[in-house]
Coordinates of C-alpha atoms in Angstrom, one line a residue:
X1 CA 0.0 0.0 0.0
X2 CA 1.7 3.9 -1.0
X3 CA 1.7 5.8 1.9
X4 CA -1.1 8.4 1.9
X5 CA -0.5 11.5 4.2
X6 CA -2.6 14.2 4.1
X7 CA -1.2 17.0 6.2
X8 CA -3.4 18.4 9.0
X9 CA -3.5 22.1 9.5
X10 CA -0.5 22.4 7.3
X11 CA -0.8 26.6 6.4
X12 CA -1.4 27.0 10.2
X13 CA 2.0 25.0 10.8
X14 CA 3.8 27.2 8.1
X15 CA 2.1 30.5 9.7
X16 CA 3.1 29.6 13.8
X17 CA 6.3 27.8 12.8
X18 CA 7.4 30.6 10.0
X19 CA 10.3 29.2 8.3
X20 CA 12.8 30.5 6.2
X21 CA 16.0 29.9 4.4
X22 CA 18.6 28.6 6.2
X23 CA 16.5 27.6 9.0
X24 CA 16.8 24.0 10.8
X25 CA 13.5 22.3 12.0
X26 CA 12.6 19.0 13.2
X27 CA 9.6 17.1 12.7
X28 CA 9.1 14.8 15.5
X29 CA 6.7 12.8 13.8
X30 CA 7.8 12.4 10.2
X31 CA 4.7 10.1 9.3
X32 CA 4.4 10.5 5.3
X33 CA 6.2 13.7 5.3
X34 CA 3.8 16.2 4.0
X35 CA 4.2 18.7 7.0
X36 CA 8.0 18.2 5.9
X37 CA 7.9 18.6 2.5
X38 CA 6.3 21.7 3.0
X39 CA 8.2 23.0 5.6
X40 CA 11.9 21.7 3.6
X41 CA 10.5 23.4 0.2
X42 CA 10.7 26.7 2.4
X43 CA 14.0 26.4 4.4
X44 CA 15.7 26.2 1.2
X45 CA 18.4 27.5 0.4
X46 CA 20.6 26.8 3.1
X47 CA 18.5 25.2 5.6
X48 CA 18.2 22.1 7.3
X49 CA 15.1 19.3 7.8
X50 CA 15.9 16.3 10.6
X51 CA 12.5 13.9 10.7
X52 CA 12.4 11.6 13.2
X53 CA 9.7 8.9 13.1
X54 CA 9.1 5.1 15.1
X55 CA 7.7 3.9 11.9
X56 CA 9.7 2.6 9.3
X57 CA 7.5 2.3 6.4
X58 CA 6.7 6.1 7.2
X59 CA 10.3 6.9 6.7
X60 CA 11.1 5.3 3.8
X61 CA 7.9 6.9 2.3
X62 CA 8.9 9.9 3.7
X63 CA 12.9 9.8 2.1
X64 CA 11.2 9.2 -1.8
X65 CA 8.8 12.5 -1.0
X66 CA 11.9 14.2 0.4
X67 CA 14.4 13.3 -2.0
X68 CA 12.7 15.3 -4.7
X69 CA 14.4 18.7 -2.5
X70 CA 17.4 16.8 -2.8
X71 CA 18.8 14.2 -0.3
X72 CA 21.6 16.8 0.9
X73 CA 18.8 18.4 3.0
X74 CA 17.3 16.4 5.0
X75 CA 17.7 13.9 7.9
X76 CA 15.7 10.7 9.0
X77 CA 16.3 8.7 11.6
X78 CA 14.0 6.0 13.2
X79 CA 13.6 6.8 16.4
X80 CA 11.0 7.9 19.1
X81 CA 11.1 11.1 19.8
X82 CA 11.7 10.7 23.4
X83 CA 14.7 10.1 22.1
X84 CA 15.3 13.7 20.0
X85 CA 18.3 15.1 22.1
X86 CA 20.3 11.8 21.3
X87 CA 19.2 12.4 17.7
X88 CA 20.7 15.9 18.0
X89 CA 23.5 15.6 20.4
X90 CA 24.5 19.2 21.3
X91 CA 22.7 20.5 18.1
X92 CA 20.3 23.2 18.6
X93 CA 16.9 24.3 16.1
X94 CA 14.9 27.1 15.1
X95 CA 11.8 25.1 14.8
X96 CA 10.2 22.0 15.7
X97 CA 6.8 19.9 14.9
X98 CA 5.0 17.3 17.0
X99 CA 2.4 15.9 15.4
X100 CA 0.5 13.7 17.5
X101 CA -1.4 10.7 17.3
X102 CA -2.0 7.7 14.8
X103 CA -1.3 8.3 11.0
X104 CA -3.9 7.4 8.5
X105 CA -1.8 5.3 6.7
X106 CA -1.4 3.1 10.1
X107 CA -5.3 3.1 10.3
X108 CA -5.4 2.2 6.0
X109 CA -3.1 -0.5 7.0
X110 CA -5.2 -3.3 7.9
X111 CA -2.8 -5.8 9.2
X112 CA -1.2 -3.2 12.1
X113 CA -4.6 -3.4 13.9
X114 CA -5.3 0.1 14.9
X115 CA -8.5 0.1 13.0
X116 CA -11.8 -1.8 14.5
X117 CA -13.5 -1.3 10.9
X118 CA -11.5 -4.9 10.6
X119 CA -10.8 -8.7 11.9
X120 CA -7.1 -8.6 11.9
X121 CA -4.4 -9.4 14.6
X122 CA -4.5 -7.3 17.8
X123 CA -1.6 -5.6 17.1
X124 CA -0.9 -1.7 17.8
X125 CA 2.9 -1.5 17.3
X126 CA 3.6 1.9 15.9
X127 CA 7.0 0.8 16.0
X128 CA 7.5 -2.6 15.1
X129 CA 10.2 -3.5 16.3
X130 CA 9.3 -3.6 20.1
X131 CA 8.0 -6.3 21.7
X132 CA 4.7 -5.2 23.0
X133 CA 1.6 -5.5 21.6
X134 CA -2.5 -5.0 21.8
X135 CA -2.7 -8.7 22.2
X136 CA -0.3 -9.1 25.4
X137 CA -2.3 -6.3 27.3
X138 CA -5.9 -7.6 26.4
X139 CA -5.1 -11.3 27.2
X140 CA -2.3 -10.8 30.0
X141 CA -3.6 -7.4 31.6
X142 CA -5.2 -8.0 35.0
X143 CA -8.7 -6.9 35.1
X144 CA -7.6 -3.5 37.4
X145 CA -5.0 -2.8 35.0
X146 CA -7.1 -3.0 31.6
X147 CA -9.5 -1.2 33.5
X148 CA -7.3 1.5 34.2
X149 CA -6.0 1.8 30.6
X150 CA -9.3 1.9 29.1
X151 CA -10.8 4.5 31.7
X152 CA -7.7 6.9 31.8
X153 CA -7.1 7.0 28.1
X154 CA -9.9 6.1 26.8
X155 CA -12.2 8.2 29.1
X156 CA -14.9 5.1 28.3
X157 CA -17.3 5.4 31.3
X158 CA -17.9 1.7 30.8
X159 CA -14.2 0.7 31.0
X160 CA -14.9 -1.6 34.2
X161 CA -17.6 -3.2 32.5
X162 CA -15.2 -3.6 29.2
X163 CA -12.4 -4.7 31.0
X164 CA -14.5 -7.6 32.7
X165 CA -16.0 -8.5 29.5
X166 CA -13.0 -9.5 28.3
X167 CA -11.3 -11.3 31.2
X168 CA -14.3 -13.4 31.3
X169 CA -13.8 -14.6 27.5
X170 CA -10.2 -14.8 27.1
X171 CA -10.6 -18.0 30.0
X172 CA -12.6 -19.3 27.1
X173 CA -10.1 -19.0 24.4
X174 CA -7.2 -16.3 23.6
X175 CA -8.4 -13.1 22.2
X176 CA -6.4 -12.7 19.1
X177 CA -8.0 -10.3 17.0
X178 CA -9.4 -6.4 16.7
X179 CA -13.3 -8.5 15.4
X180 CA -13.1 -10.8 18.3
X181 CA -12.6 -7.4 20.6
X182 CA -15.2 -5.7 19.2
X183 CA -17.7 -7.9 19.6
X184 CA -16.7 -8.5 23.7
X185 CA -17.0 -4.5 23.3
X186 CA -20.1 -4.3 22.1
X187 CA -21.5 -7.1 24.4
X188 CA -20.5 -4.7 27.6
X189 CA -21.4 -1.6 26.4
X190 CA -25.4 -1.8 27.3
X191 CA -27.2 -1.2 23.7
X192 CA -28.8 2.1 24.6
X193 CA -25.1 3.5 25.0
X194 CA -24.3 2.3 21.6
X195 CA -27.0 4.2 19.7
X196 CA -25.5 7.5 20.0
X197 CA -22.1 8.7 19.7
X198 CA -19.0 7.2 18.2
X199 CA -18.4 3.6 17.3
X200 CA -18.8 1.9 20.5
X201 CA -15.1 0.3 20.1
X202 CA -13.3 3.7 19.5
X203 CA -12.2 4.5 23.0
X204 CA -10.8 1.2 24.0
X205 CA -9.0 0.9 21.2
X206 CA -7.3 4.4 21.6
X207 CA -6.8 3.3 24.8
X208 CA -5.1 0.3 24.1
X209 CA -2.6 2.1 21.3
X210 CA -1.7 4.7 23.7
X211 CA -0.6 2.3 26.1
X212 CA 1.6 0.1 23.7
X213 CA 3.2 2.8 22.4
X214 CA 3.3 4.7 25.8
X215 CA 2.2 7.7 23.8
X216 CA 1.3 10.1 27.2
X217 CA 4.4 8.7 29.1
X218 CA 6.8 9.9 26.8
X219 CA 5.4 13.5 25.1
X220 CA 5.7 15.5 28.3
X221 CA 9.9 14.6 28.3
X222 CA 9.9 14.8 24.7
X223 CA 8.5 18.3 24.8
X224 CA 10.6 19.7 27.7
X225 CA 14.0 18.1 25.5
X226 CA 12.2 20.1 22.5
X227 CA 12.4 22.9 24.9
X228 CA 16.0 22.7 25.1
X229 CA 17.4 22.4 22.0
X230 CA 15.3 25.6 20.6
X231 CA 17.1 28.3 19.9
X232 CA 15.6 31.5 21.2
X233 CA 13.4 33.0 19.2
X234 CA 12.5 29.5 17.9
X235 CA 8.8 27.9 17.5
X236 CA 7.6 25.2 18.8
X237 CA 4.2 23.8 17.2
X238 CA 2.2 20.5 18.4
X239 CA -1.0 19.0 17.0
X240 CA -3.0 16.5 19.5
X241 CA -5.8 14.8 18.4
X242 CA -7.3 14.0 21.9
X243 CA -8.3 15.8 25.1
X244 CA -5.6 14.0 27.2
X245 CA -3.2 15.0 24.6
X246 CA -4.0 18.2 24.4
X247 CA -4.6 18.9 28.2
X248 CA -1.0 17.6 28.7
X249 CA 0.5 20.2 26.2
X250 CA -1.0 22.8 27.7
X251 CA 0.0 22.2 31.1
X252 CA 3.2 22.4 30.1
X253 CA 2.6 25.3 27.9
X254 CA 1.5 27.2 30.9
X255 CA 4.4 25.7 33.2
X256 CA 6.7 27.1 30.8
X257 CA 4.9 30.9 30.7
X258 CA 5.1 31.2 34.3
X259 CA 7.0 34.3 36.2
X260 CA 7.9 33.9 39.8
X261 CA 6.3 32.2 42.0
X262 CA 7.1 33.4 45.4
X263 CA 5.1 34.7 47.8
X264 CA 4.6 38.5 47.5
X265 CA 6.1 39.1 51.0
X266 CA 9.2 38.0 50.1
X267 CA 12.0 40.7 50.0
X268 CA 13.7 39.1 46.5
X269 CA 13.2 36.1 44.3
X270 CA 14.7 33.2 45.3
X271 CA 12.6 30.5 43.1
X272 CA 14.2 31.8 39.6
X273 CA 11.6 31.1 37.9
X274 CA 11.4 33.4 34.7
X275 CA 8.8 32.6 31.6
X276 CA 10.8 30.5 29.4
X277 CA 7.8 31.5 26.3
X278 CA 5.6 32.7 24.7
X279 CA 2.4 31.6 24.1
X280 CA 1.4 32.3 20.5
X281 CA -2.1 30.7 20.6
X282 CA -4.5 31.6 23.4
X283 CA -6.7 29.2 22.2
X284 CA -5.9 25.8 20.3
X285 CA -6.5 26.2 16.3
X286 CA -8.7 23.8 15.0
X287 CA -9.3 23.0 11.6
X288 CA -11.8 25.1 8.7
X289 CA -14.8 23.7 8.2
X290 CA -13.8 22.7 4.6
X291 CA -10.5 21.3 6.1
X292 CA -12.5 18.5 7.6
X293 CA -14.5 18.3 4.5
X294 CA -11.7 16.9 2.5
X295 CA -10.6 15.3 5.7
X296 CA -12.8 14.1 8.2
X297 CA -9.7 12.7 10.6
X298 CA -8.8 16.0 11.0
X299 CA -11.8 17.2 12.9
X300 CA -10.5 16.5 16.3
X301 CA -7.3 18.6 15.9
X302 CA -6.1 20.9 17.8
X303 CA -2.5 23.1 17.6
X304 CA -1.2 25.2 20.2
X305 CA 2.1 27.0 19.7
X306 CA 5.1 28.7 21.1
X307 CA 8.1 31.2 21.1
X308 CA 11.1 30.6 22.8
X309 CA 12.2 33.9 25.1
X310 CA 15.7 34.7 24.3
X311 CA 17.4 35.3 28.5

């Protein structure tokens, strides 16, 4: 299957993330590299692209997209991007991307199991080569844990009731694919619940991929190293596609934009504490209406953005 990326909010990322000649950014999430393309046409001459990405097949789609800039330009690595100050060593940016979230070409792809529209292996892996999958947490997971993972990132109210549902049937037999979960899904969510809303299995199995690929563990350290290695004066832009995403990017937005903190009684600062940013969007963008028109995954993004202050 070609790897089909279509580019959410991509003139908002140009606008917030302004690049120019001779500029070096890095995309923390490479995926099909349509951000990137855009964003290396406009760096050029001069400047520099670094993509990082845990999925292979989305780097080598995105080196053939890139190479037509010229393969002089531009950087990919496989590698999480938890990982993006060993990527960079002591090497510092003027801009950087995170674009969160599952790719559409990981959904199109039927056999990596993030899609319950099919029967395919429980699966998850953004990056394949770790050991982890949807199938060792559904048939290993105690009942408190898969009830945990599918009520804190899934926010399913009936993620008790979910999680018991399948404990009960893997003693049968061994859940080994996304059909055989969906039904178990749809047999504990009580059919009045069902009627409205999303597809009944769409939380779980968000839940589920964010905990194989420990997508929340590892984007608040990701972000803060992405703090560091931005030159003043830099941008930093991320796109979630969740609530819990986007609630943790803006906590750390805020951490980031906050002065002193000591209490007003006291004669002189001694907490240090000076805004490391600034803010650049006081409320998350979303996408146009005819945005999510040509692309209806789009419709839950959300971008916040910011400067780095120069001390």
């Amino acid at each position: 299957m070609s790897f089909q990326h279509q580019p959410v909010l991509l003139q908002e990322v140009i606008n917030y993330l302004n690049p120019v000649p001779g500029m070096v950014i890095l995309d923390c999430t490479l995926g099909g590299g349509g951000h990137a393309q855009a964003l290396l046409s406009r760096i050029l001459p001069g400047g520099c692209l670094i993509g990082l990405d845990q999925d292979q097949a989305a780097l080598e789609a995105a080196d053939r997209r890139l190479a037509l800039l010229g393969k002089a330009n531009y950087q990919i690595v496989h590698a999480n991007f938890k990982d993006l100050d060993q990527v960079l060593l002591s090497r510092q940016v003027d801009g950087i991307l995170f674009d969160l979230g599952v790719s559409s070409y990981q959904l199109d792809q039927k056999e990596r199991g993030f899609s319950y529209q099919e029967d395919v292996p429980l699966d998850m892996r953004m990056d394949q080569t770790t050991a982890l999958k949807a199938f060792d947490l559904v048939n290993e997971g105690s009942l408190q844990e898969l009830t945990k993972i599918i009520g804190e990132y899934g926010e399913e109210k009936w993620a008790k009731r979910i999680a018991s549902f399948i404990v009960q049937a893997r003693k049968k037999k061994s859940l080994h694919t996304t059909g055989q979960l969906v039904e178990i899904i749809k047999q504990a969510i009580p059919s009045g619940a069902r009627r409205q809303g999303p597809h009944p299995a769409k939380r779980t199995f968000q839940a589920l991929r964010i905990a194989v690929n420990q997508e929340l563990d590892v984007l608040v350290p990701a972000l803060e190293k992405g703090l560091q290695v931005l030159k003043p004066a830099g941008r930093m832009v991320v796109i979630t596609f969740h609530s819990l995403e986007d609630r943790l990017v803006k906590r750390v937005f805020q951490k980031w934009v906050k002065a002193c903190t000591c209490p007003a009684d006291f004669p002189v600062c001694v907490c240090e504490n000076r805004p490391q940013v600034k803010i650049l969007t006081k409320k998350p963008v979303i996408p146009s209406v005819e945005e999510i028109e040509k692309n209806p995954r789009a419709r839950s993004a959300k971008l916040r953005a910011v400067e780095k202050l120069d001390f």
